[in-house]
mmCIF file of C-alpha atoms and ligand atoms in Angstrom:
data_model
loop_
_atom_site.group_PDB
_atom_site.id
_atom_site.type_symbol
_atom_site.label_atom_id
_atom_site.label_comp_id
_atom_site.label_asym_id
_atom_site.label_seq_id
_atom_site.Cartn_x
_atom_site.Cartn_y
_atom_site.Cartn_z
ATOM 1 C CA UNK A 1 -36.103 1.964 30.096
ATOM 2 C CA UNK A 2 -38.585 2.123 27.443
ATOM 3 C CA UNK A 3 -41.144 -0.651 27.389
ATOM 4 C CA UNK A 4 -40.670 -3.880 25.111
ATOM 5 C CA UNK A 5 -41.601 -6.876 24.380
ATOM 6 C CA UNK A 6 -40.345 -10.234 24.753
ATOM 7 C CA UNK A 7 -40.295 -13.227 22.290
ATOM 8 C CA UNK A 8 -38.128 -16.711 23.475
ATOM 9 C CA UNK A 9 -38.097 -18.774 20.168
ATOM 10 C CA UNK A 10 -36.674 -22.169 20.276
ATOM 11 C CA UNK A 11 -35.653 -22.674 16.186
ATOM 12 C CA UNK A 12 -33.244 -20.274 14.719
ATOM 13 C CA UNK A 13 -36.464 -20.135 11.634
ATOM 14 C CA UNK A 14 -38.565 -18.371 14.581
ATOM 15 C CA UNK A 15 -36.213 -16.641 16.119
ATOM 16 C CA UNK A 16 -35.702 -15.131 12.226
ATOM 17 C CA UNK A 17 -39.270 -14.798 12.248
ATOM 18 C CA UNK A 18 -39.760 -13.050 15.474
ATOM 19 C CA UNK A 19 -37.167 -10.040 14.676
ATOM 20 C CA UNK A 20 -39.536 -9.149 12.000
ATOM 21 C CA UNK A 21 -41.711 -6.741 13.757
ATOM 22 C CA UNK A 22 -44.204 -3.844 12.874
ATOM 23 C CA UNK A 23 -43.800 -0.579 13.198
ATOM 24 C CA UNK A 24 -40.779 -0.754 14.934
ATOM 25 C CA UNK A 25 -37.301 -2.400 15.396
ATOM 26 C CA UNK A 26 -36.177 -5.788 17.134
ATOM 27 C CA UNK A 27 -32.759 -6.768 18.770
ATOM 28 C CA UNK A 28 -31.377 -9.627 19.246
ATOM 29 C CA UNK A 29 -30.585 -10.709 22.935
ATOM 30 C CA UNK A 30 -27.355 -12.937 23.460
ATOM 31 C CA UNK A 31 -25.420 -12.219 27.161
ATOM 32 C CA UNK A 32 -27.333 -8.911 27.284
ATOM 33 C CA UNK A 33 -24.097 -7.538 28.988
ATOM 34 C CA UNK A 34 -24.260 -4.693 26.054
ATOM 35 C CA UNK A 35 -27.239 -4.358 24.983
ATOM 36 C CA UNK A 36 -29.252 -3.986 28.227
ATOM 37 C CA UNK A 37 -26.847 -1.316 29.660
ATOM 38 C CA UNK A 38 -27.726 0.560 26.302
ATOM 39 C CA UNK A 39 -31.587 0.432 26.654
ATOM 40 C CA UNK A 40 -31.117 1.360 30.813
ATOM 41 C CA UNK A 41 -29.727 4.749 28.659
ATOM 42 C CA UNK A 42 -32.309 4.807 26.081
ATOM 43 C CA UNK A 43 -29.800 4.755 23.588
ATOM 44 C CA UNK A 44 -31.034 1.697 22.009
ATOM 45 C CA UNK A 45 -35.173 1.297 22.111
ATOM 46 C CA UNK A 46 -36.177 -1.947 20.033
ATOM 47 C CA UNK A 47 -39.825 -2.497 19.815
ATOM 48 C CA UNK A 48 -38.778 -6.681 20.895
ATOM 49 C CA UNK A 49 -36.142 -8.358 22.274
ATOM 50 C CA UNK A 50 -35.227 -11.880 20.780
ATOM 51 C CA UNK A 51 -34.020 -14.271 23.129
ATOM 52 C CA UNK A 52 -31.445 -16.351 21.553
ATOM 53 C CA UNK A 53 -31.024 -18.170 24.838
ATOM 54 C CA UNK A 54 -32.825 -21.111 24.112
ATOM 55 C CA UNK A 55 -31.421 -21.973 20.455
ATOM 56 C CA UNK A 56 -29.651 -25.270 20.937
ATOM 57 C CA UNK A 57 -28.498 -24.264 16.846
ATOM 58 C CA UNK A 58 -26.628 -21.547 18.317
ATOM 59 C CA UNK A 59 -24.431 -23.720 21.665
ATOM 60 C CA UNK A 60 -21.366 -25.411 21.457
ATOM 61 C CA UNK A 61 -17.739 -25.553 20.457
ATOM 62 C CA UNK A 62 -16.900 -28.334 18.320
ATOM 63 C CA UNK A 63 -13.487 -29.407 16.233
ATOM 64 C CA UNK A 64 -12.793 -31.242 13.076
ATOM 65 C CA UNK A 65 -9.281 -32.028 11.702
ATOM 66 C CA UNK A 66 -9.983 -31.157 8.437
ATOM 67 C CA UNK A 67 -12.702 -28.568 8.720
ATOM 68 C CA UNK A 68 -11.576 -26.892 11.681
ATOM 69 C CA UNK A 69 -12.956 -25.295 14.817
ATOM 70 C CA UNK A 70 -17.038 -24.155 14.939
ATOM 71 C CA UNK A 71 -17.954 -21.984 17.738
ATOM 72 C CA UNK A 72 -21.746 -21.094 18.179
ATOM 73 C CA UNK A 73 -22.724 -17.336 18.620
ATOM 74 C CA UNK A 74 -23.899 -18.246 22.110
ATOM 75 C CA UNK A 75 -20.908 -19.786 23.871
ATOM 76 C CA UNK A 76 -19.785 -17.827 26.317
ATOM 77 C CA UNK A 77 -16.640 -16.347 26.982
ATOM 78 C CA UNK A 78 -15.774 -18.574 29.712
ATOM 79 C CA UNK A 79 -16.736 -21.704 27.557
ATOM 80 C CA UNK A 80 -14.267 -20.678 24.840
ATOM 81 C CA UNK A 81 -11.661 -20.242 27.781
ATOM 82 C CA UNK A 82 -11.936 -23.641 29.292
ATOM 83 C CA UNK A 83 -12.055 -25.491 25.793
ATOM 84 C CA UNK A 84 -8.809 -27.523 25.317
ATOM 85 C CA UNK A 85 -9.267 -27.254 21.514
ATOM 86 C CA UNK A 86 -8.805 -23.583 21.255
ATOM 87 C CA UNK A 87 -6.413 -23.520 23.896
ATOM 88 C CA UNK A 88 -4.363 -25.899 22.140
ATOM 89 C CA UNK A 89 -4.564 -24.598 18.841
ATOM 90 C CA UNK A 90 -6.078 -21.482 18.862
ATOM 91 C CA UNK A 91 -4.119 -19.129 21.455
ATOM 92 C CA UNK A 92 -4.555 -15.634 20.326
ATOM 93 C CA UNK A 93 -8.382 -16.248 20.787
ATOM 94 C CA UNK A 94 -8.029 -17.469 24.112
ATOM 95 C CA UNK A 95 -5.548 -14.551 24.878
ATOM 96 C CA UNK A 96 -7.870 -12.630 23.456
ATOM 97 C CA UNK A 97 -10.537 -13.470 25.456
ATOM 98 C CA UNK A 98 -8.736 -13.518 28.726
ATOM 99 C CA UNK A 99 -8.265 -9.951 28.598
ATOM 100 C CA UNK A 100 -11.998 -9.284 29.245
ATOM 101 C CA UNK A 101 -11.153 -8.708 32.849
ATOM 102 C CA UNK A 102 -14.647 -9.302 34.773
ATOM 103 C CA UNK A 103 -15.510 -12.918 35.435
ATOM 104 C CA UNK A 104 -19.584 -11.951 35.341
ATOM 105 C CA UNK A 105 -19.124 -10.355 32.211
ATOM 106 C CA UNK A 106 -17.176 -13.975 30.670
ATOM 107 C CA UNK A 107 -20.164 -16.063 32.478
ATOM 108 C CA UNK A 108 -22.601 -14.279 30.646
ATOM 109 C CA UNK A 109 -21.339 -12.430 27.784
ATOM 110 C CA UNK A 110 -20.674 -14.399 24.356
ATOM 111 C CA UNK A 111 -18.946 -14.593 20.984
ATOM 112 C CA UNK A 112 -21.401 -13.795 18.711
ATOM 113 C CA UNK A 113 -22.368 -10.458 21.343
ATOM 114 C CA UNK A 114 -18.815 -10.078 21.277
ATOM 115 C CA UNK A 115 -18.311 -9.512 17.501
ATOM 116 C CA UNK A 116 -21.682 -7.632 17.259
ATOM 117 C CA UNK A 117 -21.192 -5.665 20.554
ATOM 118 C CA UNK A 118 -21.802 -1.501 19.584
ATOM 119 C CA UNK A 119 -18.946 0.642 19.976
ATOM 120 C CA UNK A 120 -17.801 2.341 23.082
ATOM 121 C CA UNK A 121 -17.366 5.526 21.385
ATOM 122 C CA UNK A 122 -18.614 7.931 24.818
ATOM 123 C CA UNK A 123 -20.376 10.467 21.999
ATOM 124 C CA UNK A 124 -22.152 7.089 20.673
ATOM 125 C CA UNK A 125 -22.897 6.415 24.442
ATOM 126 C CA UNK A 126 -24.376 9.451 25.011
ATOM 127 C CA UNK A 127 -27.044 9.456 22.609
ATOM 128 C CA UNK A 128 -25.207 11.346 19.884
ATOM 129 C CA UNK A 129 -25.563 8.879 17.241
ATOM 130 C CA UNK A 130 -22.485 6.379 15.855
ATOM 131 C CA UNK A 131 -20.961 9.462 13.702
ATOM 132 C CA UNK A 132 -21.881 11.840 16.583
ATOM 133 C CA UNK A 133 -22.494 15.232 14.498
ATOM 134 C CA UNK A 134 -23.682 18.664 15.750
ATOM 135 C CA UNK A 135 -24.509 21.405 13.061
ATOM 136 C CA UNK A 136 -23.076 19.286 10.355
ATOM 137 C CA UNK A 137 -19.416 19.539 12.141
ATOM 138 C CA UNK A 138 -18.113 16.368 13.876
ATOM 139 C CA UNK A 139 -18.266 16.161 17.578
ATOM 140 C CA UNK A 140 -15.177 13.632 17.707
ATOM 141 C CA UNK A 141 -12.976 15.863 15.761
ATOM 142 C CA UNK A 142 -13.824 18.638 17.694
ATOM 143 C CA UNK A 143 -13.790 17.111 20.619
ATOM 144 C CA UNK A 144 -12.268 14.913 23.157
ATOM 145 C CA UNK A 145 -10.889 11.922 20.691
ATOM 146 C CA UNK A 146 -8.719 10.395 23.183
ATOM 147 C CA UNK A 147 -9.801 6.597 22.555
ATOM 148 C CA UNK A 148 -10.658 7.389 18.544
ATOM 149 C CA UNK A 149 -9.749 5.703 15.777
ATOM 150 C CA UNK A 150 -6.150 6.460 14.347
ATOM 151 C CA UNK A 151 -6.327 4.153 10.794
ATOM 152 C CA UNK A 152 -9.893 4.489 8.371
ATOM 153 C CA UNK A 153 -10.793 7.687 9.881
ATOM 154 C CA UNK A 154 -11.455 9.917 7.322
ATOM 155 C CA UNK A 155 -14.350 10.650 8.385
ATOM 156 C CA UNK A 156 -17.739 10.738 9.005
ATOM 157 C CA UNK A 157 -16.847 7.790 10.954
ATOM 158 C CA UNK A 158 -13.968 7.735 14.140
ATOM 159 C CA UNK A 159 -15.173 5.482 16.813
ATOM 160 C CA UNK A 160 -13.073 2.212 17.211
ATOM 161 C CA UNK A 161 -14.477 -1.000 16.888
ATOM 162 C CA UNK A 162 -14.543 -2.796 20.342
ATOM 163 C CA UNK A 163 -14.388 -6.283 19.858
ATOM 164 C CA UNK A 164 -10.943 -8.341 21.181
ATOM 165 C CA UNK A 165 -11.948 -11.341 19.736
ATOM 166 C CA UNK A 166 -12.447 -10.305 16.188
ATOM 167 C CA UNK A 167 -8.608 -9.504 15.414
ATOM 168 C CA UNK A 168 -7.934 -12.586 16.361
ATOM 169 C CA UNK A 169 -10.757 -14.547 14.637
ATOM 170 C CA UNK A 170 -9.668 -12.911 11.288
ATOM 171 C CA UNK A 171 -5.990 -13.368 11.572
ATOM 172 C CA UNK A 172 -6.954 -17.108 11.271
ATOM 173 C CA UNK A 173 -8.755 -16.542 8.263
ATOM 174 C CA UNK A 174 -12.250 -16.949 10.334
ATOM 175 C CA UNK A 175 -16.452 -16.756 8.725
ATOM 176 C CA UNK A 176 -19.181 -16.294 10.072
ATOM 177 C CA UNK A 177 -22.449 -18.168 9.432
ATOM 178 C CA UNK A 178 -25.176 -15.716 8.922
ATOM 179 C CA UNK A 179 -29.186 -17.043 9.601
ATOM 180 C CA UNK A 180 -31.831 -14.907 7.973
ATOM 181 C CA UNK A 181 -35.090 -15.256 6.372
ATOM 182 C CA UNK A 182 -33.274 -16.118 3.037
ATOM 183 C CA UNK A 183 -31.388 -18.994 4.768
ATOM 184 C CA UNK A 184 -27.751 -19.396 5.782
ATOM 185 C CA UNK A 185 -24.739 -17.624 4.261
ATOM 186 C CA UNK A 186 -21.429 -17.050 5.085
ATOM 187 C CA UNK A 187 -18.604 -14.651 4.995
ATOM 188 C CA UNK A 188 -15.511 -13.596 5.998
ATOM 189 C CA UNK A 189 -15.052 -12.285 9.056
ATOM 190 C CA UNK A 190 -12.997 -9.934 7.038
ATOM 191 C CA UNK A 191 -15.784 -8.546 5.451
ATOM 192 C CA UNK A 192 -18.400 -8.606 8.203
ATOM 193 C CA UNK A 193 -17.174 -4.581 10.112
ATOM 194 C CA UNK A 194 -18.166 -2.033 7.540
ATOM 195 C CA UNK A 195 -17.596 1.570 8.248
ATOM 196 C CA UNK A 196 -20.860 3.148 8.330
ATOM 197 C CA UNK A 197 -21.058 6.525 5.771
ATOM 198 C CA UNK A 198 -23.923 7.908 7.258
ATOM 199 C CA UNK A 199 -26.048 8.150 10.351
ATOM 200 C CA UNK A 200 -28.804 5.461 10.763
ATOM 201 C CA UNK A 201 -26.261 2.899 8.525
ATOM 202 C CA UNK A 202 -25.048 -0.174 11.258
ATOM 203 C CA UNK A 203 -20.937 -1.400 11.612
ATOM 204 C CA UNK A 204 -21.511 -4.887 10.103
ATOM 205 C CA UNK A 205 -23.462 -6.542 7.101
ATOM 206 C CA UNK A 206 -26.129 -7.725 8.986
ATOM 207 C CA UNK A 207 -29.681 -7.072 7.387
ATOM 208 C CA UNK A 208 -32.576 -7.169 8.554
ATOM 209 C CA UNK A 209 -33.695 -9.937 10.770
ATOM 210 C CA UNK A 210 -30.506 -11.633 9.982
ATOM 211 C CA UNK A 211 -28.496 -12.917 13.177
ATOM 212 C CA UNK A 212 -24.369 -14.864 13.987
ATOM 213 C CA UNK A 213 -25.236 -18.417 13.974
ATOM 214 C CA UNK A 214 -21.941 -19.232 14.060
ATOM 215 C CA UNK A 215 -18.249 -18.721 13.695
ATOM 216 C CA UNK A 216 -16.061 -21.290 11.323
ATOM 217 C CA UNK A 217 -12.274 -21.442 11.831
ATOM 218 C CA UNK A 218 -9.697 -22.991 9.732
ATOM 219 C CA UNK A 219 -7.282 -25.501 11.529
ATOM 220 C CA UNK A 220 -4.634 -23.960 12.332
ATOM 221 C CA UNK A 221 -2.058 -26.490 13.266
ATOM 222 C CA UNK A 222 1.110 -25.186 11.287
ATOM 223 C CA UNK A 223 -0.217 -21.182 12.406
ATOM 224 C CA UNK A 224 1.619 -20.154 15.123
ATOM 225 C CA UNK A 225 -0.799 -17.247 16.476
ATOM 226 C CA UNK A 226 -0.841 -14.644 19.065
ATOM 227 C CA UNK A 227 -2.743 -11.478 20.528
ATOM 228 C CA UNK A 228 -0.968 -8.888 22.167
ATOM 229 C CA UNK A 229 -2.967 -5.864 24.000
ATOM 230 C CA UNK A 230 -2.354 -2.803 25.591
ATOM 231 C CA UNK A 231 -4.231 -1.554 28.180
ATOM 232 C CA UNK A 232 -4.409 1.469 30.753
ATOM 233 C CA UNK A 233 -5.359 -0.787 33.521
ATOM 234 C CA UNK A 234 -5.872 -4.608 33.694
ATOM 235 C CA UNK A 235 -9.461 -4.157 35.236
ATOM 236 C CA UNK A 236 -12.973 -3.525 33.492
ATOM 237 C CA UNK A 237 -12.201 -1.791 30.101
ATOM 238 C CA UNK A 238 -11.244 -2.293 26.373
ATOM 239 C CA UNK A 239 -7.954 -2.313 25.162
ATOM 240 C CA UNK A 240 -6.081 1.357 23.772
ATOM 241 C CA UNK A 241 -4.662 -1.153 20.975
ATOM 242 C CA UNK A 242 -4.110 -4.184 21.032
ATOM 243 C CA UNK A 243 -2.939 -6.758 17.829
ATOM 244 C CA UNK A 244 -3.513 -10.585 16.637
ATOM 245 C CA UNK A 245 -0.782 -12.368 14.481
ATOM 246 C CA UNK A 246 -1.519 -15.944 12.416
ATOM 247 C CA UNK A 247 1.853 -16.965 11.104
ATOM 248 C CA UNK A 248 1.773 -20.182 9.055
ATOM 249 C CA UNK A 249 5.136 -21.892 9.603
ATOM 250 C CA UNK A 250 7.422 -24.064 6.945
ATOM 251 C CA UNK A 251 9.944 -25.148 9.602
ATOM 252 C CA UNK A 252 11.560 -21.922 11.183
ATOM 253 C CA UNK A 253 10.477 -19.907 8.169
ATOM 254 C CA UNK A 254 7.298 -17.367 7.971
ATOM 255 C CA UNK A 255 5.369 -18.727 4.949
ATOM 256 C CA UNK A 256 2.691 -16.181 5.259
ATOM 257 C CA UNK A 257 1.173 -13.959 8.124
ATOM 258 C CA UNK A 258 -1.876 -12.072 8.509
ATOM 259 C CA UNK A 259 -2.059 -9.109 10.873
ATOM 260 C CA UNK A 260 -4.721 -7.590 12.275
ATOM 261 C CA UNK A 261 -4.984 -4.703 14.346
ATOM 262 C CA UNK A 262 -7.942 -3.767 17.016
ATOM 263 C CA UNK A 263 -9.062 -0.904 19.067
ATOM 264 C CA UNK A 264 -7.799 1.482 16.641
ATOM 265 C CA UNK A 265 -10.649 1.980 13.814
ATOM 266 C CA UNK A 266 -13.903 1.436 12.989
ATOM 267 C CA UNK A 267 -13.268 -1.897 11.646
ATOM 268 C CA UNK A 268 -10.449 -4.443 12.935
ATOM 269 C CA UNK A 269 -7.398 -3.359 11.138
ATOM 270 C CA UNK A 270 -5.753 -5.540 8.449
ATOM 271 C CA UNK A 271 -1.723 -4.360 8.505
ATOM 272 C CA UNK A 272 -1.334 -5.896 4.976
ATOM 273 C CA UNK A 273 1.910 -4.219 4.117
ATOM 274 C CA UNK A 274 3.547 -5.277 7.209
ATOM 275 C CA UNK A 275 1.939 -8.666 6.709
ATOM 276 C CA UNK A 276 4.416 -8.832 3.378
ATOM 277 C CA UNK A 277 7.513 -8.390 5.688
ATOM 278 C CA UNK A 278 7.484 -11.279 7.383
ATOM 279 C CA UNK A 279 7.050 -13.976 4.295
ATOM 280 C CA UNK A 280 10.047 -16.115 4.000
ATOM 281 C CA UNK A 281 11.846 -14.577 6.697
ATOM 282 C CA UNK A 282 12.305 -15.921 10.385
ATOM 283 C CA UNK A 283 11.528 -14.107 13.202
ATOM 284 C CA UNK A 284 13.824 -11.815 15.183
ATOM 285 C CA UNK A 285 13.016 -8.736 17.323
ATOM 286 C CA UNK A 286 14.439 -7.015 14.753
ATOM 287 C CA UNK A 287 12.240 -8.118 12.439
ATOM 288 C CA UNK A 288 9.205 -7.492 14.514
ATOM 289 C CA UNK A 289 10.472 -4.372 15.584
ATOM 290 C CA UNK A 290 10.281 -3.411 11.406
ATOM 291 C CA UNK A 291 7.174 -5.116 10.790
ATOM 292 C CA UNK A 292 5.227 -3.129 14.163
ATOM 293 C CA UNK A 293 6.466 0.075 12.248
ATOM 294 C CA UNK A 294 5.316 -0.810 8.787
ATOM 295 C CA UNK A 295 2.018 -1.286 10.793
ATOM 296 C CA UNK A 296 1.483 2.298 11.568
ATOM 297 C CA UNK A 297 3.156 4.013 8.812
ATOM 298 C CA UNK A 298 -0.227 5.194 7.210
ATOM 299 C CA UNK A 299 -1.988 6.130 10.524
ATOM 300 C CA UNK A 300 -3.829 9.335 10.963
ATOM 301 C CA UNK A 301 -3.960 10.080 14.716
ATOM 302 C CA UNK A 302 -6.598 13.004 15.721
ATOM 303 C CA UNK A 303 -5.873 15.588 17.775
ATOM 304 C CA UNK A 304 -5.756 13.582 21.129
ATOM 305 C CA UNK A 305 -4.795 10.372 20.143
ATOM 306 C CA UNK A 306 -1.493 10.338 18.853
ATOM 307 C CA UNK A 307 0.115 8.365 21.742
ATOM 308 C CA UNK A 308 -2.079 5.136 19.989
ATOM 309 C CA UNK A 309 0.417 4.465 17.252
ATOM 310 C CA UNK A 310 3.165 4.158 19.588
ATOM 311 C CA UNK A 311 0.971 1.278 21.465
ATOM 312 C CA UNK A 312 -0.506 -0.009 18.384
ATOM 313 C CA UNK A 313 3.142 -0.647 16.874
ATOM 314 C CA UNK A 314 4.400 -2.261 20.053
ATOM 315 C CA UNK A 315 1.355 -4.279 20.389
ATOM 316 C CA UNK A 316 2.506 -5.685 16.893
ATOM 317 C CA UNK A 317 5.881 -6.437 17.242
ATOM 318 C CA UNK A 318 5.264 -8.062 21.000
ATOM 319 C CA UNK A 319 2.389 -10.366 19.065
ATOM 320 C CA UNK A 320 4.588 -11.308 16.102
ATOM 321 C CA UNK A 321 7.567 -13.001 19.055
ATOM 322 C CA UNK A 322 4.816 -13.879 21.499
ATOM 323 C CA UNK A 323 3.099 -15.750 18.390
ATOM 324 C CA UNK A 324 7.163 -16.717 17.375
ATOM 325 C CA UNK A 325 7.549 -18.543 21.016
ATOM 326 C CA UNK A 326 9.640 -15.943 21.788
ATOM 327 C CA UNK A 327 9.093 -14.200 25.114
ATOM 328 C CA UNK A 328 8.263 -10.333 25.481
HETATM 329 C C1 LIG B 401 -16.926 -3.583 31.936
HETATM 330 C C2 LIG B 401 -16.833 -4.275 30.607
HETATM 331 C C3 LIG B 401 -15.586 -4.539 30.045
HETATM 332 C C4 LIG B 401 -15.493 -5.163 28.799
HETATM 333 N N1 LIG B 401 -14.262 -5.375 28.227
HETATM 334 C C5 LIG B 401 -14.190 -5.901 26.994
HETATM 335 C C6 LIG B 401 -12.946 -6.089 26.330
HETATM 336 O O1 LIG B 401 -11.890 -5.818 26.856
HETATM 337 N N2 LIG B 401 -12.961 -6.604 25.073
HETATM 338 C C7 LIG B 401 -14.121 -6.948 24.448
HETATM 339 O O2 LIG B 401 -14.079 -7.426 23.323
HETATM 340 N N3 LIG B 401 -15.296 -6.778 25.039
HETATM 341 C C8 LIG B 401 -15.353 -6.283 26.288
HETATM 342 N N4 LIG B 401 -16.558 -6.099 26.883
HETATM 343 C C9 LIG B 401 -17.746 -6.389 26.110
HETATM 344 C C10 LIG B 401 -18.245 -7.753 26.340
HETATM 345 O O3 LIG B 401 -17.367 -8.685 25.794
HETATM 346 C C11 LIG B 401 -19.565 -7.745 25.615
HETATM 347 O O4 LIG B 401 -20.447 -7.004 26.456
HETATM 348 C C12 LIG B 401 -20.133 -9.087 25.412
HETATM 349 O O5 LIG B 401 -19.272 -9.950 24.693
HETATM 350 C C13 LIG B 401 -21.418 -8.948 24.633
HETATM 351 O O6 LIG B 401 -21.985 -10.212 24.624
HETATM 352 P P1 LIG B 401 -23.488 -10.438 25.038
HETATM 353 O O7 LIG B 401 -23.717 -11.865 24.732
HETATM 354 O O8 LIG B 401 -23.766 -9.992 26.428
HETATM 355 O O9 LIG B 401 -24.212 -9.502 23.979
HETATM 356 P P2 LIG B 401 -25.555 -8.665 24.121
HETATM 357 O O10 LIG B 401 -25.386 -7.549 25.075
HETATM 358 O O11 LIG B 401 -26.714 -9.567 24.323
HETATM 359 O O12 LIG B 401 -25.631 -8.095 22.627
HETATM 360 C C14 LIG B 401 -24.716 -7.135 22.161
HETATM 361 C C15 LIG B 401 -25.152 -6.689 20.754
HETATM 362 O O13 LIG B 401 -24.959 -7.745 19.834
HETATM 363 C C16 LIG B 401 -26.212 -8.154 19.237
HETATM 364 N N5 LIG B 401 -26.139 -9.612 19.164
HETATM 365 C C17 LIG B 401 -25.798 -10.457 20.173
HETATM 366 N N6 LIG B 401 -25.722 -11.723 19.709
HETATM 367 C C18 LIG B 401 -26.027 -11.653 18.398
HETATM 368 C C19 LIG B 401 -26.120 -12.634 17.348
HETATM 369 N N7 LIG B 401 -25.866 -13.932 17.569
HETATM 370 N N8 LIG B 401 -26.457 -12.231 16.108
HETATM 371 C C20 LIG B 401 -26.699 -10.916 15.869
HETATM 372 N N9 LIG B 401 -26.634 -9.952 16.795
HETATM 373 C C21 LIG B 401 -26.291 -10.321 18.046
HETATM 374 C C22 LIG B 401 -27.280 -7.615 20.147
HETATM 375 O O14 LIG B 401 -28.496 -7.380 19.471
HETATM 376 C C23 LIG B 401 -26.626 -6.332 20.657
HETATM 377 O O15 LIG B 401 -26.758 -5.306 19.714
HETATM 378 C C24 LIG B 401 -16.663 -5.534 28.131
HETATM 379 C C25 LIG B 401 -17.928 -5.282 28.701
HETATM 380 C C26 LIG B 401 -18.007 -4.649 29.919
HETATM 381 C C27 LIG B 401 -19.381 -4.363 30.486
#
């Protein structure tokens, strides 16, 4: 691992302060359960590491009725577990987050390292860059694309985006509090994956020095909400596909939904033509059955990875009557 140094700040303003470095870059360390394993590889080589361990800002899962749920970039992934808030009201995030299979990795790891986490594309991995290109040709394309994207892939970018929680976290319409030398902002978690265009260009809007402070969710006590994943094996890996339905209820009627698929592009995956299916309509398997294939109608498998769609349209369908109350 290549040498670095180390700065523990104790105010979000120096933490800002202390990812502003010379002559080199700076990264941000939450769980380290990502980002270490990348430096062991040389993969990533900041010139400083950030602790954000000691940033009482950053801690803590609190609820308001009106305003809804706030969840600080450094809660873990076992704190969000064991909170009888989100359990209560917020399901598909706790389902979500229950499928991260290894207890050390929920001790340690947390939400804001969860939505920033770098993808698990194996080309990215091994050093190859995030668009992974040899002689101008794409190595994905070319090469073994089991695990690729199959929606937004159109290149230069196919590697998925790897985070469980975020599906969920946007299906209930949730921001994200950015801290940066300019202050705080917010945006959508919608709008926080971008799909990089070319090499050296990062999968979210964070600039520079900018860091998650925190993630704002609306209440979501008439949205019933579920996440539904597929995986190869219930042990230590990401999902192939995996989906997270909000449905806001009026009685036994869909007033709206918002679907949102992950594991299966760059960015989580907003299904917003299937979304329109469900509106006024009550759930049947049927109906879910309809919606999971309006879901994948425009996906583009790659040469390898054409057995996603069938996963990523029953990971719909099972989310939309697991969100319904209705068992799968
Ligand atoms: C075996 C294994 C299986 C896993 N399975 C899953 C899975 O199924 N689903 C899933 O979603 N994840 C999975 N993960 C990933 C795991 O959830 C992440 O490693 C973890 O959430 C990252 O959190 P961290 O706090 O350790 O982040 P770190 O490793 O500290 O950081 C990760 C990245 O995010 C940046 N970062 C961290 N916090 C912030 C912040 N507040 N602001 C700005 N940048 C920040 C860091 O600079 C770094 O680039 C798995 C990991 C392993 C090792």
């Amino acid at each position: 691992m290549q040498a670095f140094e180390y700065a523990n700040p104790t105010t979000v303003a120096d933490a800002v302060k202390a990812l502003a470095v010379q002559g080199g870059s700076a990264a941000a360390l939450a769980g380290g359960t990502d980002l270490v394993s990348l430096m062991k590889d040389s993969v990533e080589t900041p010139k400083r590491l950030v602790n954000l361990k000691s940033l009482k800002e950053l801690q803590g899962i609190s609820y308001d009725a009106k305003k809804g749920l706030r969840i600080g970039a450094m809660v873990t992934l076992d704190e969000l577990l064991g909170n009888s808030k989100v359990k209560q009201e917020y399901p598909s995030v706790v389902q979500a987050a229950d499928g991260v299979k290894s207890p050390q990795i929920r001790n340690a790891g947390t939400v804001g390292g969860n939505l920033c986490q770098r993808p698990h594309c194996w080309y990215y991995r091994s050093g190859y860059g995030l668009l992974a290109t040899q002689n101008g040709k794409s190595m994905v394309t070319e090469g073994d694309n089991r695990y690729h994207a199959i929606f937004g892939n159109s290149g230069p970018a196919y590697f998925v985006n790897s985070s469980s929680l975020a599906p969920a976290l946007i299906a209930l319409g949730a921001k994200v509090r950015i801290a940066g030398p300019q202050g705080n902002r917010e945006v959508a978690l919608a709008e926080f994956f971008r799909t990089p265009a070319k090499e050296g260009e990062k999968e979210n809007v964070l600039g520079p020095n900018e860091i998650v402070a925190d993630i704002l969710v609306p209440p979501a006590t008439r949205v019933r909400n579920a996440t539904y994943e597929v995986r190869q094996r219930e042990a230590l890996d990401w999902p192939l596909a995996a989906a997270a339905v909000a449905l806001e209820m009026d009685g036994k009627t869909v007033k709206s939904a918002r679907i949102v698929l992950g594991h299966v592009a760059p960015v989580p995956w907003v299904a917003a033509d299937a979304e329109k299916l469900l509106a006024g309509k009550t759930v049947s398997e049927s109906l879910a059955d309809q919606v999971g294939e309006a879901a994948v109608k425009a996906a583009k498998p790659l040469s390898r990875n054409g057995y996603k769609v069938r996963l990523a349209r029953v990971a719909v369908k099972r989310a939309i009557l697991r969100a319904a109350g209705m068992e799968v």
